[in-house]
Coordinates of C-alpha atoms and ligand atoms in Angstrom, one line a residue:
M1 CA -15.4 40.6 -55.0
S2 CA -14.4 44.2 -56.7
K3 CA -10.9 44.9 -57.5
L4 CA -9.4 48.6 -58.2
I5 CA -7.2 49.0 -61.6
I6 CA -4.8 52.2 -61.2
K7 CA -2.6 53.2 -63.9
G8 CA 0.3 55.3 -62.3
K9 CA 2.2 57.9 -63.0
Q10 CA -0.8 60.7 -63.4
R11 CA 0.0 63.9 -62.1
L12 CA -3.6 65.1 -59.8
G13 CA -4.9 68.7 -59.9
G14 CA -7.7 70.3 -58.9
K15 CA -10.3 70.9 -56.1
V16 CA -12.1 67.9 -54.4
S17 CA -14.4 68.5 -50.9
V18 CA -13.3 66.2 -47.9
Q19 CA -16.2 63.8 -47.1
G20 CA -17.6 63.6 -43.6
A21 CA -15.5 61.8 -40.6
K22 CA -16.2 58.2 -40.4
N23 CA -15.4 58.1 -36.6
S24 CA -17.6 60.8 -35.5
A25 CA -20.8 59.5 -37.6
L26 CA -20.3 56.0 -35.9
P27 CA -20.7 57.1 -32.4
I28 CA -22.9 59.9 -33.3
L29 CA -25.4 57.0 -34.9
A30 CA -24.8 55.2 -31.6
A31 CA -26.0 58.5 -29.8
T32 CA -29.3 58.4 -31.1
V33 CA -30.3 55.5 -29.6
L34 CA -30.6 57.6 -26.3
T35 CA -32.7 60.4 -27.9
R36 CA -36.5 60.5 -28.3
G37 CA -37.9 62.5 -31.6
E38 CA -35.9 63.2 -34.8
S39 CA -32.6 63.5 -35.2
L40 CA -30.9 65.0 -38.3
I41 CA -27.3 64.2 -39.3
F42 CA -25.9 65.8 -42.0
N43 CA -22.6 65.3 -43.8
C44 CA -22.8 61.4 -43.2
P45 CA -20.8 59.9 -45.7
V46 CA -21.9 56.7 -47.5
L47 CA -19.5 53.9 -46.1
S48 CA -19.9 50.4 -45.4
D49 CA -19.4 51.0 -41.6
V50 CA -22.0 53.6 -41.7
E51 CA -24.6 51.1 -42.9
A52 CA -23.7 48.5 -40.5
S53 CA -24.7 51.2 -37.9
V54 CA -27.8 52.1 -39.5
G55 CA -28.5 48.2 -39.9
I56 CA -28.1 48.0 -36.1
L57 CA -30.6 50.8 -35.5
R58 CA -32.8 49.6 -37.4
Y59 CA -32.8 46.1 -35.7
L60 CA -32.8 48.0 -32.7
G61 CA -36.1 49.6 -33.6
C62 CA -35.5 53.2 -35.2
V63 CA -36.9 54.5 -38.2
I64 CA -34.2 56.0 -40.8
S65 CA -34.2 57.4 -43.8
R66 CA -31.1 58.7 -46.3
E67 CA -31.3 61.3 -48.3
G68 CA -27.8 62.4 -49.9
A69 CA -25.4 63.2 -47.0
T70 CA -28.2 63.5 -44.7
L71 CA -29.7 60.8 -42.1
V72 CA -33.4 61.1 -40.4
I73 CA -33.3 58.8 -37.6
N74 CA -35.9 58.6 -35.0
A75 CA -35.4 56.1 -31.9
D76 CA -38.9 56.8 -30.4
G77 CA -39.5 53.2 -31.5
I78 CA -36.4 51.2 -29.7
C79 CA -37.7 47.8 -28.9
R80 CA -34.6 45.5 -28.5
S81 CA -32.1 45.5 -26.5
D82 CA -29.7 42.7 -28.0
I83 CA -27.6 42.6 -31.7
P84 CA -27.0 39.8 -33.3
D85 CA -23.7 38.5 -34.0
G86 CA -24.0 39.2 -37.9
L87 CA -24.4 42.6 -37.2
M88 CA -21.7 43.2 -34.3
R89 CA -18.9 41.2 -36.8
K90 CA -19.3 43.9 -39.2
M91 CA -17.4 46.2 -37.7
R92 CA -15.1 47.2 -34.3
S93 CA -17.1 49.8 -33.3
S94 CA -20.4 48.4 -32.4
I95 CA -19.4 48.3 -29.2
V96 CA -20.0 51.9 -28.5
F97 CA -23.7 50.7 -29.1
L98 CA -23.2 49.1 -25.1
G99 CA -23.1 52.3 -23.6
A100 CA -26.1 53.3 -25.3
V101 CA -28.5 50.4 -25.6
L102 CA -27.7 49.8 -21.8
A103 CA -28.4 53.4 -20.9
R104 CA -31.6 53.3 -23.0
T105 CA -33.0 49.9 -21.9
G106 CA -31.2 49.2 -18.7
S107 CA -29.9 46.0 -20.4
A108 CA -27.8 44.8 -23.7
R109 CA -26.6 41.6 -25.0
L110 CA -24.3 41.8 -28.0
S111 CA -21.7 39.8 -29.0
F112 CA -17.8 40.6 -29.6
P113 CA -17.2 43.3 -32.1
G114 CA -15.5 42.5 -35.2
G115 CA -13.5 45.0 -37.7
C116 CA -10.2 45.3 -39.6
E117 CA -7.2 42.9 -38.7
I118 CA -4.7 45.3 -37.2
G119 CA -4.1 43.4 -34.0
P120 CA -5.7 42.4 -30.8
R121 CA -8.4 45.2 -30.2
P122 CA -9.8 44.2 -26.5
I123 CA -12.8 46.0 -25.1
D124 CA -11.5 45.6 -21.2
I125 CA -11.2 49.4 -20.7
H126 CA -15.2 49.6 -21.8
L127 CA -16.2 47.1 -19.7
C128 CA -14.2 48.3 -16.8
A129 CA -15.6 51.5 -17.0
L130 CA -19.5 50.3 -17.2
R131 CA -19.0 48.1 -14.3
E132 CA -18.0 50.8 -12.1
M133 CA -21.3 52.9 -13.4
G134 CA -23.3 49.7 -11.8
A135 CA -23.8 47.8 -14.8
V136 CA -23.1 43.8 -14.3
I137 CA -21.7 42.3 -17.4
K138 CA -21.3 38.6 -17.9
E139 CA -19.1 37.4 -20.6
K140 CA -20.2 33.9 -22.1
H141 CA -20.0 32.1 -25.1
G142 CA -18.5 35.3 -27.3
Y143 CA -21.6 37.1 -26.1
L144 CA -21.6 39.9 -23.6
D145 CA -24.8 39.9 -21.0
C146 CA -24.9 43.3 -19.5
T147 CA -27.7 45.0 -17.3
A148 CA -28.0 47.6 -14.7
P149 CA -30.1 46.5 -12.1
E150 CA -30.0 49.6 -9.9
G151 CA -29.8 51.9 -13.0
L152 CA -26.4 53.4 -14.3
K153 CA -24.8 55.6 -11.6
G154 CA -22.3 58.5 -12.3
C155 CA -18.6 58.2 -10.8
K156 CA -15.2 58.9 -11.4
I157 CA -13.4 56.9 -14.1
S158 CA -9.7 56.8 -14.8
L159 CA -8.2 55.3 -18.2
S160 CA -5.4 53.2 -18.1
F161 CA -5.1 54.6 -21.6
P162 CA -7.0 57.2 -23.3
S163 CA -9.2 55.0 -25.7
V164 CA -11.1 56.8 -28.0
G165 CA -14.3 54.1 -27.9
A166 CA -13.9 53.7 -24.2
T167 CA -14.3 57.4 -24.0
E168 CA -17.3 57.7 -26.1
D169 CA -19.0 54.5 -24.8
I170 CA -18.6 55.9 -21.1
M171 CA -19.9 59.4 -22.2
L172 CA -22.9 57.6 -23.9
A173 CA -23.3 55.6 -20.8
A174 CA -23.0 58.6 -18.7
V175 CA -25.4 61.4 -20.4
L176 CA -28.4 59.7 -18.8
A177 CA -27.0 58.3 -15.7
H178 CA -27.8 59.7 -11.8
G179 CA -25.3 62.0 -11.0
T180 CA -22.1 63.0 -12.4
T181 CA -19.2 61.1 -14.5
T182 CA -15.6 62.3 -14.4
I183 CA -13.6 60.3 -16.7
T184 CA -9.5 61.2 -16.4
N185 CA -7.1 60.7 -18.9
A186 CA -9.9 60.7 -21.6
A187 CA -9.3 60.7 -25.2
R188 CA -8.8 64.0 -26.6
E189 CA -9.7 63.4 -30.6
P190 CA -11.6 66.0 -32.6
E191 CA -14.7 63.3 -32.8
I192 CA -14.6 63.0 -29.1
S193 CA -15.8 66.8 -29.2
D194 CA -18.1 66.1 -32.2
L195 CA -19.8 63.1 -30.0
A196 CA -20.3 65.8 -27.0
D197 CA -21.8 68.8 -29.4
Y198 CA -24.4 66.4 -30.8
L199 CA -25.4 64.9 -27.4
N200 CA -25.4 68.5 -25.7
K201 CA -27.5 69.7 -28.6
C202 CA -30.0 67.0 -27.3
G203 CA -29.8 68.0 -24.0
A204 CA -27.2 66.5 -22.6
K205 CA -24.4 68.3 -20.0
I206 CA -21.0 67.3 -20.9
Y207 CA -18.0 69.8 -20.3
G208 CA -14.4 69.3 -21.3
A209 CA -14.7 67.0 -24.5
G210 CA -11.5 67.5 -26.4
E211 CA -9.4 67.8 -23.1
G212 CA -8.0 65.5 -20.6
V213 CA -11.0 65.4 -18.1
I214 CA -14.6 65.4 -19.3
V215 CA -17.2 65.6 -16.7
I216 CA -20.9 64.7 -17.7
D217 CA -24.1 65.7 -15.5
G218 CA -26.5 63.0 -16.2
V219 CA -29.5 64.4 -17.3
G220 CA -33.5 62.9 -17.3
S221 CA -33.9 62.4 -21.2
L222 CA -32.5 63.6 -24.4
N223 CA -34.2 65.1 -27.8
G224 CA -33.4 64.9 -31.1
A225 CA -31.4 67.3 -32.7
C226 CA -29.9 68.4 -36.0
H227 CA -26.3 68.1 -36.3
T228 CA -23.1 68.0 -39.3
I229 CA -20.2 65.8 -39.3
I230 CA -16.8 67.1 -38.9
P231 CA -15.0 66.8 -41.9
D232 CA -12.7 63.5 -41.8
R233 CA -9.2 64.4 -41.1
I234 CA -7.6 60.8 -42.3
A235 CA -9.3 61.2 -45.7
A236 CA -7.9 64.2 -46.0
A237 CA -4.4 62.9 -44.7
T238 CA -4.5 60.3 -47.3
L239 CA -5.8 62.9 -50.5
M240 CA -2.6 64.7 -49.3
S241 CA -0.9 61.5 -49.2
C242 CA -1.8 60.7 -52.7
A243 CA -1.0 64.4 -53.8
A244 CA 2.4 64.1 -52.1
V245 CA 3.6 60.9 -54.1
T246 CA 2.5 62.1 -57.5
G247 CA 4.3 65.3 -57.3
S248 CA 1.1 67.0 -57.5
R249 CA -1.0 70.4 -56.3
I250 CA -4.5 70.1 -55.2
A251 CA -7.0 71.8 -53.2
L252 CA -9.1 70.2 -50.4
T253 CA -12.0 72.1 -49.2
D254 CA -14.1 71.4 -46.1
V255 CA -11.2 70.9 -43.9
V256 CA -10.3 71.8 -40.5
G257 CA -6.9 72.7 -40.3
S258 CA -6.2 72.2 -36.7
H259 CA -7.5 69.1 -36.5
L260 CA -4.1 68.0 -39.1
A261 CA -1.6 69.9 -36.9
S262 CA 0.3 66.5 -36.4
V263 CA -0.1 65.3 -40.2
I264 CA 0.7 68.7 -42.0
P265 CA 4.8 69.3 -40.4
A266 CA 5.3 65.6 -41.6
F267 CA 3.8 66.8 -45.1
E268 CA 6.2 69.8 -44.5
E269 CA 9.2 67.9 -43.7
A270 CA 8.8 66.3 -47.0
G271 CA 9.5 68.9 -49.1
C272 CA 5.7 69.8 -49.4
T273 CA 3.9 73.3 -49.2
V274 CA 0.7 73.1 -47.2
L275 CA -1.4 76.5 -47.1
C276 CA -4.2 76.0 -44.8
Q277 CA -6.9 79.2 -44.4
N278 CA -10.6 79.4 -44.3
G279 CA -11.4 75.4 -44.1
E280 CA -9.2 74.7 -47.3
I281 CA -5.9 73.4 -47.8
D282 CA -3.7 74.2 -50.8
F283 CA -1.3 71.4 -51.3
R284 CA 2.0 71.6 -53.1
A285 CA 4.4 68.7 -53.4
P286 CA 7.8 69.2 -54.8
Q287 CA 8.8 66.6 -57.7
R288 CA 10.4 63.9 -55.4
L289 CA 10.0 64.3 -51.5
D290 CA 12.5 64.3 -48.7
S291 CA 12.3 61.6 -45.9
M292 CA 10.2 62.4 -42.7
R293 CA 12.7 60.8 -40.2
I294 CA 10.8 59.7 -37.4
I295 CA 7.2 59.1 -37.5
R296 CA 5.4 58.1 -34.1
T297 CA 2.1 57.3 -33.6
M298 CA 0.4 58.6 -30.6
P299 CA -2.9 59.5 -29.3
Y300 CA -4.6 62.8 -30.4
P301 CA -2.9 65.4 -30.5
G302 CA -0.2 63.4 -31.3
F303 CA 0.3 61.9 -35.2
P304 CA -2.8 59.7 -35.6
T305 CA -2.4 55.8 -36.2
D306 CA -4.9 56.2 -39.0
A307 CA -2.8 58.3 -41.2
Q308 CA 0.3 55.8 -40.6
A309 CA 0.0 53.6 -43.7
P310 CA -0.8 56.4 -46.3
L311 CA 2.3 58.5 -45.0
M312 CA 4.5 55.3 -45.5
T313 CA 3.7 55.4 -48.9
A314 CA 5.1 58.8 -49.3
A315 CA 8.1 57.2 -47.1
C316 CA 9.0 54.6 -49.7
V317 CA 9.3 57.2 -52.9
A318 CA 11.0 60.0 -50.6
K319 CA 14.8 60.5 -50.7
G320 CA 16.3 58.8 -47.6
T321 CA 14.6 56.9 -44.7
T322 CA 12.0 57.4 -42.4
V323 CA 11.4 55.6 -39.3
F324 CA 7.9 54.8 -38.2
I325 CA 7.1 53.6 -34.6
E326 CA 3.6 52.7 -34.5
N327 CA 2.5 53.1 -30.7
I328 CA -1.3 52.4 -30.9
F329 CA -2.0 49.3 -32.3
E330 CA -0.2 46.2 -32.6
N331 CA 0.1 44.4 -36.4
R332 CA -0.7 47.7 -38.0
Y333 CA 2.4 47.1 -40.7
R334 CA 0.2 44.5 -42.5
H335 CA 0.8 46.8 -45.8
T336 CA 4.2 46.9 -45.7
S337 CA 4.4 43.2 -47.7
E338 CA 2.5 44.4 -50.2
L339 CA 4.3 47.8 -50.5
V340 CA 7.3 45.3 -50.5
R341 CA 5.9 43.6 -53.7
M342 CA 6.0 46.8 -55.5
G343 CA 9.3 47.4 -54.8
A344 CA 9.4 49.3 -51.5
N345 CA 12.2 49.2 -49.3
I346 CA 10.5 48.7 -45.8
R347 CA 11.8 46.6 -43.1
T348 CA 9.5 45.9 -39.5
E349 CA 10.3 44.8 -36.2
G350 CA 7.8 45.3 -33.5
K351 CA 6.7 48.6 -33.4
F352 CA 9.2 50.1 -35.7
A353 CA 9.1 50.3 -39.5
V354 CA 12.3 51.5 -41.5
V355 CA 11.7 52.9 -44.6
E356 CA 14.7 53.3 -46.9
G357 CA 13.2 55.4 -49.8
V358 CA 13.5 54.1 -53.7
E359 CA 13.4 55.9 -56.7
A360 CA 10.1 54.2 -58.2
L361 CA 7.6 51.8 -57.2
Y362 CA 6.4 49.3 -59.9
G363 CA 2.9 48.1 -60.6
A364 CA 1.6 44.8 -59.1
A365 CA -1.3 42.7 -58.0
V366 CA -1.8 43.7 -54.1
E367 CA -4.2 43.0 -51.4
A368 CA -5.2 45.1 -49.0
T369 CA -6.1 43.7 -45.2
D370 CA -7.3 46.9 -43.7
L371 CA -8.8 50.1 -44.4
R372 CA -5.9 52.3 -44.0
G373 CA -3.2 49.6 -45.3
A374 CA -6.1 49.8 -48.3
A375 CA -5.4 53.3 -48.8
A376 CA -1.9 53.2 -48.7
L377 CA -1.7 51.0 -51.6
V378 CA -4.0 53.0 -53.7
A379 CA -1.3 55.7 -53.1
A380 CA 1.4 53.8 -53.9
G381 CA -0.7 52.5 -57.2
L382 CA -0.7 56.3 -58.1
C383 CA 2.8 56.9 -58.5
A384 CA 3.9 53.2 -59.5
E385 CA 4.9 52.4 -62.9
Q386 CA 2.5 50.8 -65.0
N387 CA -0.8 49.1 -63.3
T388 CA -1.4 48.2 -59.9
E389 CA -4.5 46.0 -59.1
I390 CA -5.9 46.2 -55.5
S391 CA -8.2 43.4 -54.1
G392 CA -9.6 43.5 -50.7
V393 CA -11.8 46.8 -51.7
K394 CA -14.4 46.0 -49.2
Y395 CA -11.6 47.0 -46.3
L396 CA -11.4 50.5 -48.3
E397 CA -15.2 51.2 -48.5
R398 CA -15.4 50.9 -44.7
G399 CA -13.8 54.3 -44.6
Y400 CA -13.5 56.2 -47.9
E401 CA -16.9 57.4 -49.7
N402 CA -15.9 56.4 -53.4
L403 CA -12.7 57.2 -53.2
E404 CA -12.2 56.0 -56.9
L405 CA -14.5 58.8 -58.1
T406 CA -12.5 61.5 -55.9
L407 CA -9.4 60.6 -57.2
S408 CA -10.3 60.3 -60.9
A409 CA -11.8 63.6 -60.5
L410 CA -8.8 64.8 -59.7
G411 CA -7.2 63.2 -63.1
A412 CA -5.9 60.0 -61.7
D413 CA -6.4 56.7 -64.2
I414 CA -8.4 54.6 -61.4
K415 CA -11.7 52.4 -62.0
K416 CA -13.4 49.9 -60.1
I417 CA -14.2 46.5 -61.9
Ligands
UD1_1 C1 -10.6 54.7 -32.8 C2 -10.8 54.8 -34.3 C3 -9.5 54.4 -34.9 C4 -8.3 54.7 -34.4 C5 -8.0 54.8 -32.9 C6 -6.7 55.1 -32.5 C7 -13.1 54.6 -34.1 C8 -14.5 54.1 -34.9 N1 -12.0 54.2 -34.6 O1 -10.8 53.0 -32.2 O2 -9.9 54.6 -36.2 O3 -7.1 54.1 -35.3 O4 -9.3 55.1 -32.6 O5 -7.0 56.6 -32.7 O6 -13.2 55.6 -33.9 N2 -7.7 49.2 -26.2 C9 -7.6 48.3 -25.1 N3 -8.7 48.0 -24.4 C10 -9.8 48.4 -24.5 C11 -10.0 49.5 -25.9 C12 -9.1 50.0 -26.5 O7 -6.6 47.8 -24.4 O8 -10.8 48.6 -23.9 C13 -6.3 49.4 -27.1 C14 -6.8 48.8 -28.3 O9 -6.2 47.4 -28.6 C15 -5.5 49.7 -28.9 C16 -5.4 51.3 -28.5 O10 -6.1 51.0 -26.9 O11 -4.0 49.0 -29.1 C17 -6.7 52.1 -28.6 O12 -7.8 51.7 -29.1 P1 -9.1 53.2 -29.3 O13 -8.4 54.3 -28.8 O14 -10.1 51.9 -27.9 O15 -9.3 52.6 -30.7 P2 -10.7 52.5 -31.5 O16 -11.8 53.1 -30.4 O17 -10.9 50.9 -31.3

């Protein structure tokens, strides 16, 4: 099992490019199931979650090759509609394969998905919507058995919560369904628009992605297409946190500033200068950060829950008190006890975390238990006095492409052993 060893207190500097978005790549890979012919997916990050998706696609019968950041996928040979437990458990977002496999083959048999331990992650919204579209779903012995005896039919679906995964699953089921599907209270994340852009290039008719109402006119078939994955806004926020806690100036290339519109003001409140133009961010942190007062996670365009943990590290070393309110996931404060081991002053109660900034964090042996919590610990290690040893690196590898190499290139003293 690998570990990260970080010698803290090194100032960062220089320019790095931001990886492609994990949360776009995963649904887009699932979407290739719906297509005939070849798709070229550019800017596809090398991550264990992406490899898990590739494993599922290969099992289903797709032919896939990777050249650098490009995945070439041909789904002509799809010959199965089941996904074994071992492949499903590798990541939570494997549930987006449900809509795609059902639409492509008329049936789907898959076990309940796995993923990071950030609280209960039910799939009731996905299942309810697919049933409204005509799917018959039986839940037995940890498996979902789904069929669409009369095909999937477009309908009006109103989501009780703008779930990202459910919006994607419905889009995937609806693009080849009979008639028109209208999703109200749809998720508005940029990754939803990216999925729609890919599918529309393949011949789908999706309107309004990125807004609260998405309309999908079903079509008869989809071709493959070339598509470039959008930059990863959470990876960008994480790198900014790393620069913030080390009082550094860095430049990020390949970013979309508007996707970070709720994150940048938090850094500015902390005293950072963030200049964003032409797909680049020039980020400058002060010697000591100010507190950010209140950070509330919300569905997009609100502050992203995925950036909560990395920003919390910044709050840990800021002057004053920052209050976090986590509105999206229960149990998303598992990193706090490890930050406390490093000298942070954090109290949590339910969805609240009160962080009183301290002068310094101290290196310690800590353990990551989820992806973004792991990123928070890396940022903490970068600013801590002496050495930090982080285990649970497999969580980091779900979502960050060689983060240790990126940070080393910026001047951090970090290595994986
Ligand atoms: C996606 C992202 C994840 C991000 C999250 C919220 C991917 C691969 N992952 O996860 O990084 O943190 O959006 O921005 O894109 N819920 C239900 N029933 C459902 C579905 C969801 O109750 O059927 C609840 C969840 O338990 C959670 C909330 O809704 O509390 C948000 O979940 P959702 O938006 O679906 O997140 P994911 O798609 O799992």
